[in-house]
Steps between C-alpha positions, in 0.01 A plus 500: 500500500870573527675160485692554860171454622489189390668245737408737781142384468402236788282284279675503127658125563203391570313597201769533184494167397159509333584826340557376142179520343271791381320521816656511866441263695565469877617208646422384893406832684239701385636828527508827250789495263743779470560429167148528384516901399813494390531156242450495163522122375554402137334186418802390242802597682350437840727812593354741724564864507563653886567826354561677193871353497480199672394159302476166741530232334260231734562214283880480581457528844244187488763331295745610787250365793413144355882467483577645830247267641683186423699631826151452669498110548222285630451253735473222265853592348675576865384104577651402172850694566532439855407114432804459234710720673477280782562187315803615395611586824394158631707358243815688606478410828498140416767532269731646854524152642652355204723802375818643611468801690635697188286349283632168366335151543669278775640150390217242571683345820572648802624462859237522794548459851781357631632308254211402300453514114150582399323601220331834399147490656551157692448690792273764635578881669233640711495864647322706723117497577410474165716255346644471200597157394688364195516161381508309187155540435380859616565790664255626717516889666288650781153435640279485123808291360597561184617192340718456194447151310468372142231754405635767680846621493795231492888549532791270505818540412420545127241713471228721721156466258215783614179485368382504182724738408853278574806729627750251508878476632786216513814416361400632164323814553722726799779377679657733795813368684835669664648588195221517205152604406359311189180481329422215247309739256781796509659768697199740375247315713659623817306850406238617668170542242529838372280819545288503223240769332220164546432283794512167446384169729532473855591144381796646333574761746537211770702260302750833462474549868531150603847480346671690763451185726756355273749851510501555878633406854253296658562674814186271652655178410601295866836510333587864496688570725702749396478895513188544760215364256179656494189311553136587404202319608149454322304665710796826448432493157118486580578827661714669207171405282279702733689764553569532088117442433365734809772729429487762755709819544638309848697809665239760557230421793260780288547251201469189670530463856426144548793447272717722703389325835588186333862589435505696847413178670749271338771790610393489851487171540899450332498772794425327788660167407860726525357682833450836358238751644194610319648836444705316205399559147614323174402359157468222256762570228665299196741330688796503789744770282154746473442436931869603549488810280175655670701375836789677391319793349375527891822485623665801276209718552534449872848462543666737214253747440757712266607361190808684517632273766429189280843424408622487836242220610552179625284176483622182665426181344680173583709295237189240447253757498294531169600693202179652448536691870783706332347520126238741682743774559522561099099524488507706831712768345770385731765330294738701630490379810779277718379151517673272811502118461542383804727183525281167697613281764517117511106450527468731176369786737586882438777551724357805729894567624600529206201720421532725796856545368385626197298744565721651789811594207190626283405719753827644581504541125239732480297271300093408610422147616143507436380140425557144538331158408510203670374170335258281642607148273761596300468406138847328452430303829246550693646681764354724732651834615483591882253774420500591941882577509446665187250711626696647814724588229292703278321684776875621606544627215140640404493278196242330347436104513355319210425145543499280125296221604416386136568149499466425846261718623232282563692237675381710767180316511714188612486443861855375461619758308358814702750518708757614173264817451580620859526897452369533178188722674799794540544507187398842314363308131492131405507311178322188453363318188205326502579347152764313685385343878141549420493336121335787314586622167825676406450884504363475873744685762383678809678759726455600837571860681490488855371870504251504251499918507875458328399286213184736434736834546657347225291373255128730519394546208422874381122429246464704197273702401292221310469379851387779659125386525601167663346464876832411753526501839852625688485204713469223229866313467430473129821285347594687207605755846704250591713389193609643178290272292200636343240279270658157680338176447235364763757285700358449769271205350779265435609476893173554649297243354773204558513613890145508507459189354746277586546673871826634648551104633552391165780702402675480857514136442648577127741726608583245827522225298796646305689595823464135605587397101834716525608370831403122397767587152775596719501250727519252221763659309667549834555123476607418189881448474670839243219783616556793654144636564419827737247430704143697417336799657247503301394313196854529297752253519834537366745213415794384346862273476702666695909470383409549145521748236200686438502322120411161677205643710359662197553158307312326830213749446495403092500124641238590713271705235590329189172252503254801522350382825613809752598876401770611749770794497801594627604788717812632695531604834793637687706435162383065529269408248212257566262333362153718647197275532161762598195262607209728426315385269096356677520242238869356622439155772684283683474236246679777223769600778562101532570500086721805518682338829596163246609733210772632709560213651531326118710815367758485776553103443537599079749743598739197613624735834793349710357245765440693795264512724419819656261813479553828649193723593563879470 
């Protein structure tokens, strides 16, 4: 038997692993061998001979197989991995209401309230359906509670203990503040566990893993409220798990078409919430930057069909638009085209004047307006562009209209906050991120294409010839037709099964509840004597003393950050720097807005300010 033959056979997996003794045996179907005319076995070599130049050597690929099939894990040992691997998570979370949101433990007292000093875990926080509470006793999460005690998992400020097998962290083991990382055992420690030729424990691999807790922005802390933090929520991570474990090729419908339907549904539904017709398309992709480049992609094939006129294109951004809008044109091929920023007016809004301006000199200059963004929740502030006048001006001049909705997209689900999103259904593609206003996992973006025929025009795929036997069907809207990824993860688990559990409600009132949060900051700042604060759109809130250098506001956000208690930035806008406060996070509550509120208050009073009493909103 020539040995080509050999893998082409439909039965030889099923029988080769008893093949290593004098006699064949077959294993689970009772069929007749190929190899039975062909074999000659040698009892002491256990070597058989497929021709008369070819020697298999059987017992090496059983040696191969029993270690390949340590890959191959059972139930018992899935219980056993999940179970630890979930302990240590419990611990973490624990461990954020006593840590900085960088990572380093907050002094034992603290102000709560009004003017109130309490105690860690003298008091209680509660949220959502299924609360979650923490005291000095327990913490308690969802419907089956999961408590942490004595025999369980305990942290305080000097150490998080977790199971038999004790990961702990305090004072003397890691230490992360403003300006230092430390570890009480060495600077090597703050390695990850190295790739090795043997496995070793899941014991050990977790303690490795559960290190990074101690290394990294605890962007779900109620105190960090910088950047736009990501959030992820259990029953997100529940999703990730099936998706890993079930692993399905998600963006062909002849592979897997209720994982396909899945991810079509999510799109249609981010769809309709922005008033878009069912003749839309779009996809699930690693973030807001990937949503804008298949957007953008869209855009060039549609609007600039020739490369050769890339140089003398134009896209329109305004000055508080995100960086990662214009970091596309490099991946696009486009780099050299003309980029626009677009000055704002005095509500932070892309002045469209201004804009129309613009593109009537580029036009008499022979160069190709062809696409601008507007931003629905600016990242700086908050702001929101007027997307309608916007509009009128990129239908003039045949240009296409990208919407960046990343961070505030899915304010839209706020009765109050609808009204901002006004015109966003003319837009040609839309950007949103469900790892932001829905609390999934980083890596989850989503765009939108109005007409879904553009964004397949430019993405089908063209199967080779190892596919050529696969069934397909011209009308099938298969996904990897409708991006440029191929082989993606399974995302659509990790927003799915929080919306389905939790409802729509739930996150309408998490997402409301920050609006309110933002507005309920402002108004307080607004009345404390030295601020300067700019009154909220949506859930950022910028601040600072005005008549000072910019030195003494950054020395009022040390005074303000120096305890470990809230992680805030700064940012400038219109050449003024502020301090930028983003209230995002689903774990952040009145009661932590109310601490923040008397750390300012506090800071200001340390800075010994001349006496007078005043506050200016901008």
């Amino acid at each position: 038997m020539d040995v080509t033959n050999f893998s082409s056979q439909p039965h030889w997996r099923h029988c080769y692993r008893n093949i290593c003794t004098d006699n064949f045996v077959e294993r689970k179907h009772s069929f007749p061998s190929p190899f039975t005319t062909s074999f000659k076995t040698h009892s002491r070599t256990k070597k058989i001979t497929m021709s008369s130049e070819v020697v298999f050597n059987l017992e090496y690929l059983t040696r191969l197989e029993e270690s390949a099939r340590t890959l191959e894990s059972t139930p018992q040992q899935r219980s056993e991995m999940m179970f630890k691997a979930q302990r240590e998570v419990d611990a973490y979370l624990e461990q954020l209401s006593l840590d900085h949101p960088t990572g380093w433990v907050i002094p034992p007292k603290e102000t709560q309230g009004q003017d109130k000093l309490v105690q860690p875990g003298q008091y209680q926080v509660q949220s959502g359906p299924n609360q979650v509470q923490s005291g000095p006793d327990r913490a308690q999460s969802g419907p089956d509670r999961v408590q942490s005690g004595p025999d369980q998992v305990q942290s305080g400020p000097d150490q998080v203990q977790s199971g038999p097998d004790q990961v702990q962290s305090g004072p003397d083991q890691v230490q992360s503040g403003p300006d230092q990382v430390q570890s009480g055992r060495g600077p090597h420690e703050t390695e990850p566990l190295p790739i090795q030729e043997n496995g070793v424990s899941i014991d050990e691999v977790l303690r490795d893993f559960s290190r990074i807790g101690n290394e990294m922005e605890r962007e779900g802390h109620p105190g960090h409220m910088a950047y736009v933090p990501g959030n992820s929520t259990a029953p997100a991570a529940i999703g990730d798990f099936l998706a890993a474990s079930f692993n399905p090729y998600s963006l062909n419908v002849a592979s897997c078409r209720r994982a396909v339907k899945m991810q079509q549904m999510i799109v249609q539904w981010v769809g309709r919430l922005f008033g878009y017709p069912s003749a839309c398309a779009g996809n699930l992709t690693s973030g807001g930057t990937v949503a804008t480049m298949v957007a953008m992609t869209t855009a060039r094939d549609h609007k600039v069909p020739r490369s050769k006129d890339y140089s003398r294109s134009v896209l329109y951004l305004s000055e508080l638009t995100h960086d990662g809008v214009a970091k596309c044109l490099s991946t696009l091929g486009m780099r050299e085209a003309v980029v626009r920023k677009v000055p704002v007016d005095d509500k932070y809004r892309m002045d469209v004047n201004i804009l129309r301006k613009f593109i009537e000199n580029d036009v008499q200059n022979n160069l190709l307006p062809f696409l601008v963004v507007a931003t629905t929740g600016t990242t700086d502030v908050g702001s929101v562009d007027p997307v309608p006048a916007i509009r009128a001006v990129a239908t003039q001049y045949n240009m296409w209209l990208h919407v960046d909705a990343c961070y505030g997209g899915f304010f839209v689900l706020c009765n109050s906050a609808k009204h901002l999103f006004e015109g966003v259904e003319t837009a040609d593609s839309i950007a949103v991120d469900p790892h932001k206003g829905l609390y999934a996992p980083f890596g989850t973006g989503l765009v939108l294409v109005r007409n879904g025929t553009l964004l397949r025009n430019s993405n089908t795929r063209q199967h080779g010839n190892y596919m050529q036997d696969q069934l397909t069907n011209p009308e099938d809207w298969n996904p990897e037709d409708l991006t440029f990824e191929q082989s993606a993860h399974f995302r659509a688990p990790r927003v799915l099964l929080p919306l389905q559990l939790y409802g729509v409600a739930t996150f309408r009132d998490a997402l409301q509840e920050k609006l309110e949060l933002a507005k309920y900051l402002y108004l307080r700042l607004k009345g404390q004597a030295h601020i300067q604060v700019v009154e909220p759109v949506l859930s950022t809130v910028l601040f600072r003393i005005p008549g000072v250098s910019d030195n003494t506001n950054r020395a009022l956000l040390r005074e303000i950050t120096t305890d470990g208690r809230f992680f805030i930035t700064t940012t400038t806008v219109k050449g003024v720097l502020y301090l930028r406060v983003i209230i995002f996070c689903y774990r952040t509550h009145r009661q932590d807005v109310d601490v923040f509120i008397n750390k300012v208050k506090d800071a200001v009073v340390k800075m010994e300010l001349p006496e007078v009493e005043f506050c200016h909103a901008g």
